[in-house]
mmCIF file of C-alpha atoms in Angstrom:
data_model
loop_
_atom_site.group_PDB
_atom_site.id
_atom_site.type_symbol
_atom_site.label_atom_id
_atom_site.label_comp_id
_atom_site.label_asym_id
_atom_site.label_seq_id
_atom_site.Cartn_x
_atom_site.Cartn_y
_atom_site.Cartn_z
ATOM 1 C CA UNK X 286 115.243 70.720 140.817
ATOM 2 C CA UNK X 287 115.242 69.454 144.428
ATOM 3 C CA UNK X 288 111.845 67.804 143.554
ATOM 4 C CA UNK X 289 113.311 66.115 140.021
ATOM 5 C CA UNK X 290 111.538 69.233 138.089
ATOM 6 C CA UNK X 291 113.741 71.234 135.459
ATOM 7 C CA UNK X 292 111.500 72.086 132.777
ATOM 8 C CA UNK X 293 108.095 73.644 132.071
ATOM 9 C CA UNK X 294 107.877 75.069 134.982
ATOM 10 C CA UNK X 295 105.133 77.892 134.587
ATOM 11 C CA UNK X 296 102.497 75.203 133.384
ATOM 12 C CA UNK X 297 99.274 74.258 134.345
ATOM 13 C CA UNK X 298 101.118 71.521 136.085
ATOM 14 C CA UNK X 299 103.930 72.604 137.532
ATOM 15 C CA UNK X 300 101.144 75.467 139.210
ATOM 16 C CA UNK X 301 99.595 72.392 140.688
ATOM 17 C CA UNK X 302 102.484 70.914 142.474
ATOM 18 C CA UNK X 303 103.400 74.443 143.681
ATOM 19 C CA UNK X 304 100.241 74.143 145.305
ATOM 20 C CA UNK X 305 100.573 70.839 146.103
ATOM 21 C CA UNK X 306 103.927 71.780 147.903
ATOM 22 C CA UNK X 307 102.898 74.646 149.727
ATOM 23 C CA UNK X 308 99.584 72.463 151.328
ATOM 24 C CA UNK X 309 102.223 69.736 152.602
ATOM 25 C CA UNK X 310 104.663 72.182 153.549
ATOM 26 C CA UNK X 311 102.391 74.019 155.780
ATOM 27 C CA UNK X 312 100.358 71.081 157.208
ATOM 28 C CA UNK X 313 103.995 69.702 158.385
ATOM 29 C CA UNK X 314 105.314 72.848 160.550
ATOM 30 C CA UNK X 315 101.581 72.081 162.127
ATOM 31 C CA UNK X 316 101.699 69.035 162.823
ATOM 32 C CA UNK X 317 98.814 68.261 160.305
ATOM 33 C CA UNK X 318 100.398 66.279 157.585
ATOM 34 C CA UNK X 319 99.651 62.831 159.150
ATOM 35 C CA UNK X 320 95.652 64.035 160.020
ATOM 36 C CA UNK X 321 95.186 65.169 156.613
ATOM 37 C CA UNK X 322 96.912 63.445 153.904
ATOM 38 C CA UNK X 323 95.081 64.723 151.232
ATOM 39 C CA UNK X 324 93.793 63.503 148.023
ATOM 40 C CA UNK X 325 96.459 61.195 147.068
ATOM 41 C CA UNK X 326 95.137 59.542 143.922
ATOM 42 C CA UNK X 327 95.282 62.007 141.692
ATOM 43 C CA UNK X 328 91.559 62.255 139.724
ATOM 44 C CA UNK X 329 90.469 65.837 138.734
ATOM 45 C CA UNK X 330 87.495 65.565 141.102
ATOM 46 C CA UNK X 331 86.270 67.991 144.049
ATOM 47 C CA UNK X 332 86.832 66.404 147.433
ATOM 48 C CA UNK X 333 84.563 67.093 150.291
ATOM 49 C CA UNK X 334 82.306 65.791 153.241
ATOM 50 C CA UNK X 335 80.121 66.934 155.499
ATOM 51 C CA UNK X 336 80.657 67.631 159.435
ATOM 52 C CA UNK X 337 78.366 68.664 162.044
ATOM 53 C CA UNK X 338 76.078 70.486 159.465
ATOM 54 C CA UNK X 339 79.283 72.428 157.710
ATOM 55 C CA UNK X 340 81.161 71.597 154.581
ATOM 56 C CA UNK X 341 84.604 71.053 154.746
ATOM 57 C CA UNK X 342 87.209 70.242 151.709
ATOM 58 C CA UNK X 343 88.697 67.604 153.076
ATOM 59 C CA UNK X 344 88.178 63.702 152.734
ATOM 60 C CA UNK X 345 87.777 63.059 156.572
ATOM 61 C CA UNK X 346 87.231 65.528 159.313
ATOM 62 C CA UNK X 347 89.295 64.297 162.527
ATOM 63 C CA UNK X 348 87.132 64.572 165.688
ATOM 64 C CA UNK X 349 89.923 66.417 167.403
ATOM 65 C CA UNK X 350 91.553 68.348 164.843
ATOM 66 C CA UNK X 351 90.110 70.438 162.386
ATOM 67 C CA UNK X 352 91.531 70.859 159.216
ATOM 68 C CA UNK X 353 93.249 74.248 158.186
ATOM 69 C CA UNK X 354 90.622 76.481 156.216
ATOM 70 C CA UNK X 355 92.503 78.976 153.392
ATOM 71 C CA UNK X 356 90.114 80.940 151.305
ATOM 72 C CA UNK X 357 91.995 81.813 147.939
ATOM 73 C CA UNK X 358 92.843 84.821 146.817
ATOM 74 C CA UNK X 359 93.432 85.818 142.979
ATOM 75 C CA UNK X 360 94.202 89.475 143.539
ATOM 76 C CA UNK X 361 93.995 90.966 139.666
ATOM 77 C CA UNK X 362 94.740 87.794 138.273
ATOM 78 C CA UNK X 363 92.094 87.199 135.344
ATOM 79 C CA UNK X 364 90.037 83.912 136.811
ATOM 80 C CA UNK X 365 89.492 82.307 133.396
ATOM 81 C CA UNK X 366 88.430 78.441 133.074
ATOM 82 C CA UNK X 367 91.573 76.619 133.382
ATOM 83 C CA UNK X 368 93.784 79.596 134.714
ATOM 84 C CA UNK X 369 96.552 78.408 136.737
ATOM 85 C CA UNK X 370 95.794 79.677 139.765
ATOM 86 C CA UNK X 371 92.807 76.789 140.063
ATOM 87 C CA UNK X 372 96.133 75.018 139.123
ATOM 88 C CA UNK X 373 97.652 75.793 142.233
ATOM 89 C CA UNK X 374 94.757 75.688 144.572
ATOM 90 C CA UNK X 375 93.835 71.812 143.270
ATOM 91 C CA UNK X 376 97.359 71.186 144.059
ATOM 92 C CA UNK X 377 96.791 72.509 147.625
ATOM 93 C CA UNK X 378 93.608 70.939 148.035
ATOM 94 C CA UNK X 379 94.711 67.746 146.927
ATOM 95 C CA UNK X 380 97.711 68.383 149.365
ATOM 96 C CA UNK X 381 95.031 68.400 152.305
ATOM 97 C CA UNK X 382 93.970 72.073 153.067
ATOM 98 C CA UNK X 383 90.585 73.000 153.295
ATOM 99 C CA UNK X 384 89.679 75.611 150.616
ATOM 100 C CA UNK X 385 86.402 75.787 149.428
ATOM 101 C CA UNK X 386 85.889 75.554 145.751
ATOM 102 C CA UNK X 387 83.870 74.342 143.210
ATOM 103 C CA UNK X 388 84.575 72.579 139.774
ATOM 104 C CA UNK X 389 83.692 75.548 137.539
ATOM 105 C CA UNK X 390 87.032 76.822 136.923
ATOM 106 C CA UNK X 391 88.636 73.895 136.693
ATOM 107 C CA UNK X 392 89.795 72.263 132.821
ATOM 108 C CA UNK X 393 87.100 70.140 131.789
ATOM 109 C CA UNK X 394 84.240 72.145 133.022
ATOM 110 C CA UNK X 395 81.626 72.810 130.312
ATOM 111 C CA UNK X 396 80.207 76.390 131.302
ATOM 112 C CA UNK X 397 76.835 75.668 128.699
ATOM 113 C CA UNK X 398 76.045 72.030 129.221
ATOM 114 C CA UNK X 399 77.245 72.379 132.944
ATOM 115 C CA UNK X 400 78.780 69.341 132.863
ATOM 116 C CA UNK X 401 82.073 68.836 134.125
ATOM 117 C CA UNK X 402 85.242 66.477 132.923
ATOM 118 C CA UNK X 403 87.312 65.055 135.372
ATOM 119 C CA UNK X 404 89.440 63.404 133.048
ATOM 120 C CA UNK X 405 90.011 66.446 131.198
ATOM 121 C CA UNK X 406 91.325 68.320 134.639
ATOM 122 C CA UNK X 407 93.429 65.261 135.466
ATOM 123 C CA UNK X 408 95.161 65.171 132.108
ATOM 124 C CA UNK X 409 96.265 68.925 132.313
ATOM 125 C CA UNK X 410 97.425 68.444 136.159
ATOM 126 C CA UNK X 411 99.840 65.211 134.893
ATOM 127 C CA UNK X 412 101.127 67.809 131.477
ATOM 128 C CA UNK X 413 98.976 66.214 129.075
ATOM 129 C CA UNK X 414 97.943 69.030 127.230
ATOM 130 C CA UNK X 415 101.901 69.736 126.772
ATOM 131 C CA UNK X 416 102.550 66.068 125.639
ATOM 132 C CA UNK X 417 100.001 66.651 123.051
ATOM 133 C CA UNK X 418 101.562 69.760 121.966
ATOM 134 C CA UNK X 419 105.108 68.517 121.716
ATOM 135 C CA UNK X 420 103.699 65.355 119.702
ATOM 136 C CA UNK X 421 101.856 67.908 117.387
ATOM 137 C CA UNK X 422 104.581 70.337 116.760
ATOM 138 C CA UNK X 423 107.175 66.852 116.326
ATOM 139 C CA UNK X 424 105.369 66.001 113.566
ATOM 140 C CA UNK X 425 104.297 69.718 111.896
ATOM 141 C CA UNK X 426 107.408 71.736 112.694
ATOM 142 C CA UNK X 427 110.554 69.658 113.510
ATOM 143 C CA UNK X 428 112.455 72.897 113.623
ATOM 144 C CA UNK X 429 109.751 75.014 115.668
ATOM 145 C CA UNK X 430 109.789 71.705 118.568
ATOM 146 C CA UNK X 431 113.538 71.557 119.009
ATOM 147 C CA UNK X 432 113.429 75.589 119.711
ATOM 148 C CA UNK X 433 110.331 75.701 121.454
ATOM 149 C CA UNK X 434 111.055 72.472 123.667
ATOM 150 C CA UNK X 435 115.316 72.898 123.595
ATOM 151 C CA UNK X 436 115.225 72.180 127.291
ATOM 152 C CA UNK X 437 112.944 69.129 127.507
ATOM 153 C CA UNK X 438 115.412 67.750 124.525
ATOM 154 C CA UNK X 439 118.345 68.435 126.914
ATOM 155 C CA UNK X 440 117.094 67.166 129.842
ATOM 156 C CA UNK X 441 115.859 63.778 127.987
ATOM 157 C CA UNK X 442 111.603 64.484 128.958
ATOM 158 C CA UNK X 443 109.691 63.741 126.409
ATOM 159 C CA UNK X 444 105.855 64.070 125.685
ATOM 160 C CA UNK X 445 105.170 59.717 126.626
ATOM 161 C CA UNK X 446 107.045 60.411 129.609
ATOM 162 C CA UNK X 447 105.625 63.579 131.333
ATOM 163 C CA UNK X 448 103.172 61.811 133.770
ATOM 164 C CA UNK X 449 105.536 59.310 135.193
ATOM 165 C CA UNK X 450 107.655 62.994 136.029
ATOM 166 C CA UNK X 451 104.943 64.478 137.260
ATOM 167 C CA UNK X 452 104.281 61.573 139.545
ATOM 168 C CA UNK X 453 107.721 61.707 140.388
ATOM 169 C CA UNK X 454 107.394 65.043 141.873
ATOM 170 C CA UNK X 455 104.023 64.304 143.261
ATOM 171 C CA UNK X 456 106.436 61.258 145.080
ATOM 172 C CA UNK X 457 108.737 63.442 146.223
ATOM 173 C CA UNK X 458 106.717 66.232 147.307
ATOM 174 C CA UNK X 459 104.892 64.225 149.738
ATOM 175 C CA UNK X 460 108.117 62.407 150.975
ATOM 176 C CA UNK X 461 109.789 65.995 152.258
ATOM 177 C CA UNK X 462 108.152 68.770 151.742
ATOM 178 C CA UNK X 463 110.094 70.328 154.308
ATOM 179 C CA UNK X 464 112.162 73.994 153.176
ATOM 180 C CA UNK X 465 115.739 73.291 151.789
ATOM 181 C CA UNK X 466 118.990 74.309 153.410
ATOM 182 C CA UNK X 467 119.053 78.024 152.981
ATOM 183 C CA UNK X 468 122.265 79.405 150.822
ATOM 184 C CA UNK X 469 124.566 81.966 151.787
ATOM 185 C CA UNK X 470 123.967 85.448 150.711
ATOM 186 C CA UNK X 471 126.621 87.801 150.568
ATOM 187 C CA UNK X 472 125.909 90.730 148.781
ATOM 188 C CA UNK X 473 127.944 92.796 146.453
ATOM 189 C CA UNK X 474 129.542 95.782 148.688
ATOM 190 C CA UNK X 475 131.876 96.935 145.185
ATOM 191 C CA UNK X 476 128.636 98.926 143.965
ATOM 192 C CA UNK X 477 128.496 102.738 145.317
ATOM 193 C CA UNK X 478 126.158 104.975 144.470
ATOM 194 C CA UNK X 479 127.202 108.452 142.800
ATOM 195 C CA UNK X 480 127.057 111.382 145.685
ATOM 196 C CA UNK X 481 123.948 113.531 144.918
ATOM 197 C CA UNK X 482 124.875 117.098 143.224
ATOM 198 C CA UNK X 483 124.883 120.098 145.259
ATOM 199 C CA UNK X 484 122.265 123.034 143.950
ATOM 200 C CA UNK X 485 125.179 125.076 143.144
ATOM 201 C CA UNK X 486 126.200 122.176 140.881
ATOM 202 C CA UNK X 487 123.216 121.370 139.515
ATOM 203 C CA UNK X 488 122.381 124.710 138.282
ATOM 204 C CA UNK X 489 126.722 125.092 136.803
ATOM 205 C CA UNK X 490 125.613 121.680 134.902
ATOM 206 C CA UNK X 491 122.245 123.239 133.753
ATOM 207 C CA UNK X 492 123.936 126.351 132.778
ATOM 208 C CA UNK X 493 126.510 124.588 130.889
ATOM 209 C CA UNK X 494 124.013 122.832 128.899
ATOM 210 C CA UNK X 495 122.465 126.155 127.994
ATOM 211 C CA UNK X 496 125.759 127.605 127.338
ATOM 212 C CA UNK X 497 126.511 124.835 124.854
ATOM 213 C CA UNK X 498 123.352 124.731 123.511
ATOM 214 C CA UNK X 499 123.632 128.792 122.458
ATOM 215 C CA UNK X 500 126.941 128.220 121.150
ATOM 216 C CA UNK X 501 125.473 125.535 119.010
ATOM 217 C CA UNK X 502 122.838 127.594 117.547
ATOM 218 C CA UNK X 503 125.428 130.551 117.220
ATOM 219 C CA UNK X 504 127.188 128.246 114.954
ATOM 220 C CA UNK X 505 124.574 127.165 112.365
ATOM 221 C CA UNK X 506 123.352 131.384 112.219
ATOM 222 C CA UNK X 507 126.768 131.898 111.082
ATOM 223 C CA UNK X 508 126.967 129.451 108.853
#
């Protein structure tokens, strides 16, 4: 909300200005952000140069300052073409960190012609893919787009307008990407756990299930 985004926000592009935050973020509590700017026109491609024999992911190396290498991890996340991890790390590589990468597992990247889209991976980054949706299910399934996009209706964002947010956010990200004010946390002291049974009383509670169990069974012999 801080950075004008309200909805869609565990998309492709809402990944990549997570990333995108966390690159600026970090270069500013180093002192960084003003060496290494990033990629600010937003185009899909893979940014990188060459420095003293060694590849860096960067535009520019600065001859005093290196940039700040991350290698990314995925953990057990599947690594699929166009998984939004790659979301994230394009964001944070665009932001200015140094992660090497290539464009294979990026949208747009054509795994048996090897050819590769840039385009394709700049349309998903600005939402495209969900402007095209919400167009599509507009026309097909009025009822199906009001439920399945209630709270783009709400918040007035519709499917022409989803790069101008984007580059909103993009805006705004770069502006202050400095951590909010922190809220106050005061947690909830009426909860108490229930005092843990003796072994006495758990084997009276045990017996009294038995008990009512054989009385039960008594019962139904009778009858």
């Amino acid at each position: 909300e801080r950075y004008g985004l309200e909805v869609g926000l565990k998309n492709y592009a809402a990944a990549y200005c997570t990333g995108l935050l966390v690159a600026r973020r970090l270069l500013q509590k180093l002192g960084l952000d003003d060496v290494y700017e990033g990629n600010t026109e937003v185009d899909g491609e893979v940014v990188s140069t060459e420095y003293n024999k060694k590849k860096y992911y960067v535009e520019e190396v600065d001859e005093d300052r290196r940039p700040f290498r991350a290698l990314l991890d995925v953990g057990c996340k599947p690594t699929t073409t166009g998984c939004r991890i790659f979301g994230a790390m394009k964001g944070a590589a665009d932001g200015g960190l140094d992660i090497p990468h290539s464009n294979k597992r990026f949208p747009g990247y054509d795994r048996d012609a090897k050819e590769y889209d840039a385009d394709m991976h700049r349309e998903r980054i600005f939402g495209g893919h969900v402007g095209e949706y919400m167009e599509y299910l507009d026309e097909e399934d009025n009822q199906k787009y009001q439920e399945h996009f209630a709270s783009y209706i709400e918040n007035d964002v519709e499917a022409d307008g989803l790069e101008e947010l984007y580059e909103g956010v993009h805006e705004k990200i770069r502006e202050d990407p400095s951590p909010g004010d922190k809220k106050d946390y005061s947690p909830d002291k009426s909860f108490k756990r229930k005092a843990k049974l003796t072994l006495d009383e758990r084997k009276a509670r045990v017996q009294a299930k038995k008990d009512a169990k054989n009385a039960e069974l008594e019962e139904d012999d009778e009858e």
